[in-house]
mmCIF file of C-alpha atoms in Angstrom:
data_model
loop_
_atom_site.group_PDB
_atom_site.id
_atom_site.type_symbol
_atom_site.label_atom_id
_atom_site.label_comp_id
_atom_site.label_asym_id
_atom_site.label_seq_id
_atom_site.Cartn_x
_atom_site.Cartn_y
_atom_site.Cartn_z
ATOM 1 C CA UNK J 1 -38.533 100.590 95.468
ATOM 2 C CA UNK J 2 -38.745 96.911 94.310
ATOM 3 C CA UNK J 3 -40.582 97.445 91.026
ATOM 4 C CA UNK J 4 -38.446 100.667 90.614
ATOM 5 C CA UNK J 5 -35.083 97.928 90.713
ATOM 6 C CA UNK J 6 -37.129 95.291 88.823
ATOM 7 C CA UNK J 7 -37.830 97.906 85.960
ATOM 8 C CA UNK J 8 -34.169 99.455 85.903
ATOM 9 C CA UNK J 9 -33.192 95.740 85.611
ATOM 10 C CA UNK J 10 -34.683 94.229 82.592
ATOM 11 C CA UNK J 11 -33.666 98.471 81.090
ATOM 12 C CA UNK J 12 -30.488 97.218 81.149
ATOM 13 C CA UNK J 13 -31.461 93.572 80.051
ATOM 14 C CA UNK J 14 -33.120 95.309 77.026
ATOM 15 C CA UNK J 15 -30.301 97.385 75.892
ATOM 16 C CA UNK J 16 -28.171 94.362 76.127
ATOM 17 C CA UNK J 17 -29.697 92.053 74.239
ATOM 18 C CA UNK J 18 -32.038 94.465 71.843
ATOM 19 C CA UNK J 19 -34.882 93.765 73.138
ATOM 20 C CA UNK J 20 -36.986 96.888 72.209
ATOM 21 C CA UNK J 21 -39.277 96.914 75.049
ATOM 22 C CA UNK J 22 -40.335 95.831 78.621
ATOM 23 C CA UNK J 23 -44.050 96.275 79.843
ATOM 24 C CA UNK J 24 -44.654 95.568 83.513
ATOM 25 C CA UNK J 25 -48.357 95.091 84.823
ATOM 26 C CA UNK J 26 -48.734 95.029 88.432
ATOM 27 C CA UNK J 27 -52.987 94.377 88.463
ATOM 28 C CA UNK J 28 -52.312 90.399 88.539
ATOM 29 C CA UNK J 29 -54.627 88.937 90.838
ATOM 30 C CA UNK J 30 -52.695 87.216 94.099
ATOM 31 C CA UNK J 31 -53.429 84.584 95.937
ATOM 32 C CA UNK J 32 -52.466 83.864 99.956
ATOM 33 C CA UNK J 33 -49.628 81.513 98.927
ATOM 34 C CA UNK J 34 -48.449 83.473 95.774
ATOM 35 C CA UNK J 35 -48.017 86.643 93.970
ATOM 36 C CA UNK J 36 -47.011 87.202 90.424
ATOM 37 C CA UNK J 37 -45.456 89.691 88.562
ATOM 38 C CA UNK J 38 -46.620 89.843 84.659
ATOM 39 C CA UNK J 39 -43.845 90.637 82.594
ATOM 40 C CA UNK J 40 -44.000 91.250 78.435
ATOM 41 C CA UNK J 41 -41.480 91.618 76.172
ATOM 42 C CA UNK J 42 -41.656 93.537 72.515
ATOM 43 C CA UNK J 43 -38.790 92.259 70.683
ATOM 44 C CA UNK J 44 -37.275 93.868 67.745
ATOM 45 C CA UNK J 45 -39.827 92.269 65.215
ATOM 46 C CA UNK J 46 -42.391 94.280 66.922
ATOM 47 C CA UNK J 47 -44.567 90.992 68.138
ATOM 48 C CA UNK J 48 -45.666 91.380 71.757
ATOM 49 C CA UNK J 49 -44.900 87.956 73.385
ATOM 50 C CA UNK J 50 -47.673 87.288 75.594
ATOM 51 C CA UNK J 51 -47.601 88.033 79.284
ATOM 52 C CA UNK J 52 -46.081 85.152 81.707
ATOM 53 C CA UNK J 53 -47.028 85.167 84.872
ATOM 54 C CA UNK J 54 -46.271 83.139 87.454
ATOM 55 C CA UNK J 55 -43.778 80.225 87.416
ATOM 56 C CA UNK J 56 -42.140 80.227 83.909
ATOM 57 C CA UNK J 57 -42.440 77.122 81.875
ATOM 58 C CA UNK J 58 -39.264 76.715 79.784
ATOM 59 C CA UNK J 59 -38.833 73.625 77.331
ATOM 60 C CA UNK J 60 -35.200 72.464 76.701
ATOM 61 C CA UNK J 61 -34.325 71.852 73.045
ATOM 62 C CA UNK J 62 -31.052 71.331 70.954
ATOM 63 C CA UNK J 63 -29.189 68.958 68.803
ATOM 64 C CA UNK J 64 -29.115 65.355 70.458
ATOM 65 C CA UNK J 65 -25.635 65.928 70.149
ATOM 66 C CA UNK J 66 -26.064 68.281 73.393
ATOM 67 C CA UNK J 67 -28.329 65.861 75.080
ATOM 68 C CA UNK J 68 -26.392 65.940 78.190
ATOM 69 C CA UNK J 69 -26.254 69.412 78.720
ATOM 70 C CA UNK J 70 -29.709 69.716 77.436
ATOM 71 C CA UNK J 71 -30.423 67.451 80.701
ATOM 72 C CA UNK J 72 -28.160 69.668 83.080
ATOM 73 C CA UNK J 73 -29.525 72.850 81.103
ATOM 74 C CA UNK J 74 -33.275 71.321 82.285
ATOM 75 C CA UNK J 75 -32.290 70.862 86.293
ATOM 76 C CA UNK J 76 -30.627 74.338 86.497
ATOM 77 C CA UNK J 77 -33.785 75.999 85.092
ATOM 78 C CA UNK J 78 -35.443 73.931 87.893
ATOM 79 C CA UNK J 79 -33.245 75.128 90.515
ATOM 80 C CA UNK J 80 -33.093 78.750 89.487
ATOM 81 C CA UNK J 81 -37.579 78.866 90.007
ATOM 82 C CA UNK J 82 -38.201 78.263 86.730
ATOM 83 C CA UNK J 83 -40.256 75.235 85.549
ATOM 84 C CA UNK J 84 -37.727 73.319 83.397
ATOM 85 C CA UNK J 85 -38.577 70.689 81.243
ATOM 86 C CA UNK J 86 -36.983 68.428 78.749
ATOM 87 C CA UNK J 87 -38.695 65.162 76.129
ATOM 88 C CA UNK J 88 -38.456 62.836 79.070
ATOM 89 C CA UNK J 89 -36.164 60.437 75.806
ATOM 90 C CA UNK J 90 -33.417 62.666 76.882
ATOM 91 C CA UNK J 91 -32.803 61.878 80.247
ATOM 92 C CA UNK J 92 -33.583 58.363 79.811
ATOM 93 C CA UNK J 93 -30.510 58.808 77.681
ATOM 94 C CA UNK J 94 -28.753 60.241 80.322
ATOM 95 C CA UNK J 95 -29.716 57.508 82.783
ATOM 96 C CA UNK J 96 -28.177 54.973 80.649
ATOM 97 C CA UNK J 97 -31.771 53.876 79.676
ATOM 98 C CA UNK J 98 -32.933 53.115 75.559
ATOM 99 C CA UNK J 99 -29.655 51.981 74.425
ATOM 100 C CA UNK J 100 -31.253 50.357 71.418
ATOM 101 C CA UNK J 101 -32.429 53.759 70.160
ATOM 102 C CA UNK J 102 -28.843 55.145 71.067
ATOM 103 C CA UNK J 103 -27.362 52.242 69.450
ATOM 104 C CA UNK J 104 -29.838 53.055 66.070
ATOM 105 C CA UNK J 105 -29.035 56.804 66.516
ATOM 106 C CA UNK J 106 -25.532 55.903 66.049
ATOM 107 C CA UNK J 107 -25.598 54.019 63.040
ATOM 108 C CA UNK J 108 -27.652 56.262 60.648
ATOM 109 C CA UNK J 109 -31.125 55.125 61.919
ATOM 110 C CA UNK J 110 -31.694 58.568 63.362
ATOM 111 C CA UNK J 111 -34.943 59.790 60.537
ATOM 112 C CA UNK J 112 -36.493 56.438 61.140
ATOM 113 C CA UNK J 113 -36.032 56.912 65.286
ATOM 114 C CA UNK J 114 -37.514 60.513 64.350
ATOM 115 C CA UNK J 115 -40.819 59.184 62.431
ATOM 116 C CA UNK J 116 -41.311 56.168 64.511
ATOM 117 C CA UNK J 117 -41.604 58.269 67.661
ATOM 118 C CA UNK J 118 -43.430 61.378 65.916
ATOM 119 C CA UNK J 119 -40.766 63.652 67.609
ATOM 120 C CA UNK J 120 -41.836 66.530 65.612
ATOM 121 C CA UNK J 121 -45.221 66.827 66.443
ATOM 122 C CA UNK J 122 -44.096 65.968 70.178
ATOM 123 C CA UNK J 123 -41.634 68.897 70.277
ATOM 124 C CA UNK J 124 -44.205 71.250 68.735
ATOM 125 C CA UNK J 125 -47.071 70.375 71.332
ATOM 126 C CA UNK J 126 -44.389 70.646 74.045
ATOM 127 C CA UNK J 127 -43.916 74.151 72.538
ATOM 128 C CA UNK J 128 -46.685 75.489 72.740
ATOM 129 C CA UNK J 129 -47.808 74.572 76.278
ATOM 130 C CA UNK J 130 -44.713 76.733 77.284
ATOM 131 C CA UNK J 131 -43.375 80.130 77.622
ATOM 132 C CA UNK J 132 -40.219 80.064 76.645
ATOM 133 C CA UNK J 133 -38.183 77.949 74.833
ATOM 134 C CA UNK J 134 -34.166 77.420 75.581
ATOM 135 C CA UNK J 135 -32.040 76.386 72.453
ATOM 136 C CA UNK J 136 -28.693 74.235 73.964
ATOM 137 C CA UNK J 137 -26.339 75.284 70.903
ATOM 138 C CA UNK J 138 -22.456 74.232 71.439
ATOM 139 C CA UNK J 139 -19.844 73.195 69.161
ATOM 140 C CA UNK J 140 -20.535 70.914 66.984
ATOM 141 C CA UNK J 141 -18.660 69.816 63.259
ATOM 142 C CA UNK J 142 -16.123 72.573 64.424
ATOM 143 C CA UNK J 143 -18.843 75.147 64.383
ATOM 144 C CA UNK J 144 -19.525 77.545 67.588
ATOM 145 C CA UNK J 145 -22.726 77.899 69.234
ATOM 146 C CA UNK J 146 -24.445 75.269 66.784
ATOM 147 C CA UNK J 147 -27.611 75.388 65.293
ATOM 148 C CA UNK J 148 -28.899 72.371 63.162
ATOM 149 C CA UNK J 149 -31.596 71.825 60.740
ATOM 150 C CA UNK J 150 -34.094 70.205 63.727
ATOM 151 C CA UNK J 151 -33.475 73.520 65.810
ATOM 152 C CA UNK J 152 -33.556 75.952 63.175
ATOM 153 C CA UNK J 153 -37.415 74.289 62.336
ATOM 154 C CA UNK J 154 -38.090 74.534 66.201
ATOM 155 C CA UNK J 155 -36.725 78.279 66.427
ATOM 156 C CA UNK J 156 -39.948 78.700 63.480
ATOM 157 C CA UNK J 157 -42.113 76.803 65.511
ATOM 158 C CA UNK J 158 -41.300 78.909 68.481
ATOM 159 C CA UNK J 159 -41.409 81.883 66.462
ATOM 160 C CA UNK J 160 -44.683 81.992 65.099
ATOM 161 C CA UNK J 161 -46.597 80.853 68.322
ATOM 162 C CA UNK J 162 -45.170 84.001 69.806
ATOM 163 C CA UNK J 163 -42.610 81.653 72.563
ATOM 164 C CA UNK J 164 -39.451 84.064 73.996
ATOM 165 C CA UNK J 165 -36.584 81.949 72.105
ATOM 166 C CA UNK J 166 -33.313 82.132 74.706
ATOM 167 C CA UNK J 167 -29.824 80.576 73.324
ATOM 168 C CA UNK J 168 -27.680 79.269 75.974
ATOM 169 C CA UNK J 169 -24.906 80.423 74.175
ATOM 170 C CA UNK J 170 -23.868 83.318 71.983
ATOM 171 C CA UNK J 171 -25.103 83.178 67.756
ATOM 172 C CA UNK J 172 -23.324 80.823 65.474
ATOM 173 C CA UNK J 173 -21.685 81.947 61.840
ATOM 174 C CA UNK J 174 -21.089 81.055 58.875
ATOM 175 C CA UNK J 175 -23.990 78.871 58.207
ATOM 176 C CA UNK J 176 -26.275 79.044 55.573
ATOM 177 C CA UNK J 177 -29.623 80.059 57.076
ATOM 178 C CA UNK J 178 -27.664 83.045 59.755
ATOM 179 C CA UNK J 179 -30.511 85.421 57.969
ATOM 180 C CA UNK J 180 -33.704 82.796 59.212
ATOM 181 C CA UNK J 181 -31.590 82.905 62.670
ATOM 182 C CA UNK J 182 -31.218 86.385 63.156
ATOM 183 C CA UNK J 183 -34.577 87.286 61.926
ATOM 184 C CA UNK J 184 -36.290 85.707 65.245
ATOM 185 C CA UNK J 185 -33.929 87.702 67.434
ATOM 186 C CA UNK J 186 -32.783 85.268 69.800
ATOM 187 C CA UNK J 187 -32.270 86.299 73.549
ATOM 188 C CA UNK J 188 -28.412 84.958 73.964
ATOM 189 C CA UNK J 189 -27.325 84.416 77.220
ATOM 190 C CA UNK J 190 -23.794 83.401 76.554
ATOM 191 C CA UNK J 191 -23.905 80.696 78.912
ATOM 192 C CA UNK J 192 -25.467 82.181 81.726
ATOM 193 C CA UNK J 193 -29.110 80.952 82.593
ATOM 194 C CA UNK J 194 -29.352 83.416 85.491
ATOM 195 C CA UNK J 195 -29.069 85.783 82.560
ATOM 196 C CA UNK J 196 -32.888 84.607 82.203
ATOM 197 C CA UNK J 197 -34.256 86.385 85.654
ATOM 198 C CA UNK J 198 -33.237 89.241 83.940
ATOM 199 C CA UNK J 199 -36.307 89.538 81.715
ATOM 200 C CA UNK J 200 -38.301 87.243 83.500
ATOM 201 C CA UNK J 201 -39.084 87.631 87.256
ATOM 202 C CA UNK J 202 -41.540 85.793 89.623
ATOM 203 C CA UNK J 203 -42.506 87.553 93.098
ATOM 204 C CA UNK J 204 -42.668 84.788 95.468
ATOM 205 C CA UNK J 205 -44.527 85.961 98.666
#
């Protein structure tokens, strides 16, 4: 009856956000303390994402614009099961902490802060030791649901290493690359991170 509500769940998940297919494999191996469920998803593109078993690992990305809510994003992931996780810059942000960098963010030092602390290559290893990757996109410039240059080369990133790529809210217009956006069929959640559980679930024991 469980799996039978599990698998009518992330149906529904799948009509909702096009996702063109849910495969549910019950032979995981369990251990005394815990039992997994291994869920894959076949997005429209065709590419099977590989399975994730176990607690998810979700990396928190966006525009440092968002950096707050990229922090709050990060702690709700936590307290919803999953393993949240964030460049550990952005909280110190958050805490008050590296005002120099802020202060050199601020005044048009922001591709020398970028080169000096190799945040590219930092973001893509965090990538790819996760699961899933969670794209904070909010207004920005007057634009809804934002997506800058920075995240639009992290979506790639994400996309090509197979990662499930979840918005946190809806899909932006109007900006020049929509067709690069749209192509890697980003799970929206319009707001929602619960929305997550939906095509992801752990079985705790």
């Amino acid at each position: 009856m469980k799996m039978m509500k599990l698998y009518l769940a992330l149906l529904v998940f799948a009509l909702q956000f096009n996702v063109v297919g849910v495969v549910l494999d019950k032979s995981l191996p369990s251990s005394k303390s815990k039992k997994a469920l291994e869920v894959s998803i076949v997005p429209k593109n065709g590419i099977v994402v590989r399975s994730i078993s176990s607690q998810v690992k979700i990396y928190v990305l966006g525009s440092t614009s968002f950096t707050e809510e990229m922090v709050d994003s990060k702690n709700k992931l936590c307290s919803l099961g999953f393993d949240g996780w964030i460049h550990p810059h952005y909280e110190a942000y958050v805490r008050g902490e590296m005002k120099d960098h802020l202060y050199r963010r601020n005044n048009g030092e922001e591709a020398a802060l970028k080169r000096e602390n190799d945040y590219f290559c930092e973001h893509y290893k965090r990538i790819l030791e996760s699961d899933a990757i969670l794209f904070v996109n909010s207004e920005k410039n007057g634009i809804k649901n934002y997506i800058g240059g920075n995240v639009l080369i992290e979506m790639g990133q994400a996309y090509v290493n197979h990662k499930i790529i979840f918005l946190l809210n809806g899909m932006p217009s109007g900006l020049p690359y929509m067709d690069e956006i749209e192509a890697m069929d980003p799970i929206c959640l319009f707001g929602d991170l619960s929305n997550i559980g939906k095509v992801l679930e752990v079985q705790l024991s």
